[in-house]
Short mmCIF file of C-alpha atoms in Angstrom, two decimals:
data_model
loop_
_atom_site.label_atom_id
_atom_site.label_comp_id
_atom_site.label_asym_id
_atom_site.label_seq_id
_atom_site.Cartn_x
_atom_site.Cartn_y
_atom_site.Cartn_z
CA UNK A 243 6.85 0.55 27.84
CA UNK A 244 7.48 -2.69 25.85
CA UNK A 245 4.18 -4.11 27.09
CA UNK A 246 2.23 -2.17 24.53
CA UNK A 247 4.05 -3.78 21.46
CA UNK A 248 3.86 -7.17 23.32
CA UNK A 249 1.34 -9.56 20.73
CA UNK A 250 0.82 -10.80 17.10
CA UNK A 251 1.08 -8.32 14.28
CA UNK A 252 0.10 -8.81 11.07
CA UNK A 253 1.13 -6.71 7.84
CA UNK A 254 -1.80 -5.08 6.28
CA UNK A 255 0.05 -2.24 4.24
CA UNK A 256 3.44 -1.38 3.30
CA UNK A 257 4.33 2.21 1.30
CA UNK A 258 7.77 2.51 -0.35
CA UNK A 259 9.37 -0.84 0.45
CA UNK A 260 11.25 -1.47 -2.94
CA UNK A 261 12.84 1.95 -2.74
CA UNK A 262 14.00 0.62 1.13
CA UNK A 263 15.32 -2.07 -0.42
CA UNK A 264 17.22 -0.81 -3.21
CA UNK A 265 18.93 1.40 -0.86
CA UNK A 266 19.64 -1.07 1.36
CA UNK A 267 21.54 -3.41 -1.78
CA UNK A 268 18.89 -5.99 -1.94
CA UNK A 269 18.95 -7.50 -5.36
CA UNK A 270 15.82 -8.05 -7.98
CA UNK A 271 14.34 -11.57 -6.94
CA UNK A 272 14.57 -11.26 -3.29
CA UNK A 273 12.92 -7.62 -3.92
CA UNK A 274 10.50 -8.88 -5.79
CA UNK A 275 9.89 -11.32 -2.45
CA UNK A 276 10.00 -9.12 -0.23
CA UNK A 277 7.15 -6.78 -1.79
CA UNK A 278 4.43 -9.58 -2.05
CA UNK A 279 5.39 -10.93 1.86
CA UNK A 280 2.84 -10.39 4.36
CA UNK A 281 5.11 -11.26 7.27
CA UNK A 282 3.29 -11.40 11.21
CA UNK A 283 5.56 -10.51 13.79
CA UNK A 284 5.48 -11.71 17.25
CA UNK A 285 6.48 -9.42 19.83
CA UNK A 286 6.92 -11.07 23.10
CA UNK A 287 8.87 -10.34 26.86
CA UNK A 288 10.94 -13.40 28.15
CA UNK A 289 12.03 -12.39 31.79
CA UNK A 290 14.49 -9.32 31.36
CA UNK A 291 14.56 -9.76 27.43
CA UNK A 292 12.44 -8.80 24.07
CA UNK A 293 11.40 -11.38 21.63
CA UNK A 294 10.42 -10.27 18.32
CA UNK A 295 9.53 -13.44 15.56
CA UNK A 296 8.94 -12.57 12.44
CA UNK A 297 7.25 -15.27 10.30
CA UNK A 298 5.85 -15.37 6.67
CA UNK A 299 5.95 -17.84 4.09
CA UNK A 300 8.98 -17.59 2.57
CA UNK A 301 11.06 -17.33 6.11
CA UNK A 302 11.29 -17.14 9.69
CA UNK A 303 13.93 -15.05 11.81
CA UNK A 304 13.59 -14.12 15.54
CA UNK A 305 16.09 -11.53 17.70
CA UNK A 306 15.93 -11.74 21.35
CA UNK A 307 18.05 -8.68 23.16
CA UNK A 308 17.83 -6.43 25.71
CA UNK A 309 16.77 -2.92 25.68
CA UNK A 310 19.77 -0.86 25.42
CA UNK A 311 22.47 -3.91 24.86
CA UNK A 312 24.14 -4.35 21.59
CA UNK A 313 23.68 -7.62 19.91
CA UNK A 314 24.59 -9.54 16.81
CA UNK A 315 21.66 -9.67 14.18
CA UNK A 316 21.68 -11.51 10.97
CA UNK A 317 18.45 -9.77 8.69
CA UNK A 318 15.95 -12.06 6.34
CA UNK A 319 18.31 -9.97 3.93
CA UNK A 320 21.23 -11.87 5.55
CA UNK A 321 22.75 -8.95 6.30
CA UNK A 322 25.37 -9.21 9.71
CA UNK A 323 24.47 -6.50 12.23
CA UNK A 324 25.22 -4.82 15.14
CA UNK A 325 21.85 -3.78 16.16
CA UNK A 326 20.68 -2.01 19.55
CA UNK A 327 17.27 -1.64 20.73
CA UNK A 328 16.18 1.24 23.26
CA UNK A 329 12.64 2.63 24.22
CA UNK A 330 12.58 6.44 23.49
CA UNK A 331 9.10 7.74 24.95
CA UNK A 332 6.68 5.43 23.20
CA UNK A 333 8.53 4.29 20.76
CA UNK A 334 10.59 1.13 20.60
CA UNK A 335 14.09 2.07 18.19
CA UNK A 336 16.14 -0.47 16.57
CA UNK A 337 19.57 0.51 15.14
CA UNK A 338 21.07 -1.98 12.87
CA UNK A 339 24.88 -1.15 11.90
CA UNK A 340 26.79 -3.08 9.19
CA UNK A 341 29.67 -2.30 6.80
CA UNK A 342 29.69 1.06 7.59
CA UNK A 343 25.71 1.50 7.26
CA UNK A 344 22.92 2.20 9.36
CA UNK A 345 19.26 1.73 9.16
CA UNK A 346 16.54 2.58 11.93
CA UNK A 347 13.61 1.03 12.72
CA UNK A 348 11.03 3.62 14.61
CA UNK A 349 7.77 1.24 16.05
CA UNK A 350 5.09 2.64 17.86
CA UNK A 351 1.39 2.24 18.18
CA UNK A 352 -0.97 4.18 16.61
CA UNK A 353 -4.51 3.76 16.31
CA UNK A 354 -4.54 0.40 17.71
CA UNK A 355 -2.01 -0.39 15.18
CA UNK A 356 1.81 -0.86 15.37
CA UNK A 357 3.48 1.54 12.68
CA UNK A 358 7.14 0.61 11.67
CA UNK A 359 9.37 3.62 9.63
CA UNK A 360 12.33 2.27 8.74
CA UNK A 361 15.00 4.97 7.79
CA UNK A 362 18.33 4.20 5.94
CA UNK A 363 20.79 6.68 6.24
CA UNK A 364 23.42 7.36 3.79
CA UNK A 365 25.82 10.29 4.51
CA UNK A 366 27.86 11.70 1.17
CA UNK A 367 30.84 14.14 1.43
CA UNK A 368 31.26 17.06 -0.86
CA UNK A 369 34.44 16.72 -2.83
CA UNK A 370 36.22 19.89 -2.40
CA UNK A 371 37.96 22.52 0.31
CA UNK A 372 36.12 22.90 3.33
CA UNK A 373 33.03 20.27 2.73
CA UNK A 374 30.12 19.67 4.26
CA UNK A 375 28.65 16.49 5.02
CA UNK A 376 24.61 15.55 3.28
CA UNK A 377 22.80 13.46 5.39
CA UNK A 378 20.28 11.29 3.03
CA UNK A 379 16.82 10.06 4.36
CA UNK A 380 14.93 6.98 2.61
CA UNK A 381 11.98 5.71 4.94
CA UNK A 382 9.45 3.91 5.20
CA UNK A 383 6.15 3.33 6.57
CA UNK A 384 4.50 0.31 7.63
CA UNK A 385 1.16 -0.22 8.99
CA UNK A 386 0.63 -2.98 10.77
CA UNK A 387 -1.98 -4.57 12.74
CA UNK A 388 -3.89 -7.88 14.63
#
């Protein structure tokens, strides 16, 4: 249930973000940003609908959706998404789709601590007679907590 992610989040560790990143096309100096930002996010329920806020010094965004609707997303990276959010057991999934791409974000709570692995998903196609397709997994894990 979205209850359990419901409250104030704070980043206190973050393993292979850059690589995230880089796969994702975000360049140098907003990298280098990104890896020294110790964002809080706000996880909230307004009536039928999910507020997450995420703040840090360097910017602000907030989504508000409901679970299982498709909505338009722009990303801190300003990337333009089609992103869906469903619960799948305890875990809260968030599917952002642009330009042909697709990254997921996995949350759940762990611990007393909200864990985010991000994956970005890049499929490549063999280049001769009856291919295959290669499904390419970057992800990430985040540990975050009050």
């Amino acid at each position: 249930m979205v209850d359990a992610f419901c409250g104030t989040w704070k980043l206190v560790s973050s393993d292979n973000f850059d690589e995230y990143m880089k796969a994702l096309g975000v360049g140098f100096a907003a990298r280098q940003v990104g890896n020294v930002t110790k964002p809080t996010h706000i996880i909230s329920k307004e009536g039928d609908k999910v507020v997450i806020k995420t703040q840090s010094t360097f910017n602000n965004t907030e989504i508000s959706f409901k679970l299982g609707e498709e909505f338009d997303e722009t990303t801190v990276d300003d990337r333009h998404c089609k992103s869906t959010v469903v619960m799948d057991g305890d875990q809260l999934v968030h599917v952002q789709k642009w330009d042909g791409k697709e990254t997921t974000h996995v949350r759940e709570i762990k611990d007393g601590m909200m864990v985010i692995v991000r994956f970005f998903t890049v499929v490549y196609k063999k280049k001769k007679k009856n291919s295959s397709l290669f499904i390419w997994w970057l992800y990430l894990m985040t540990l975050i907590t009050c």
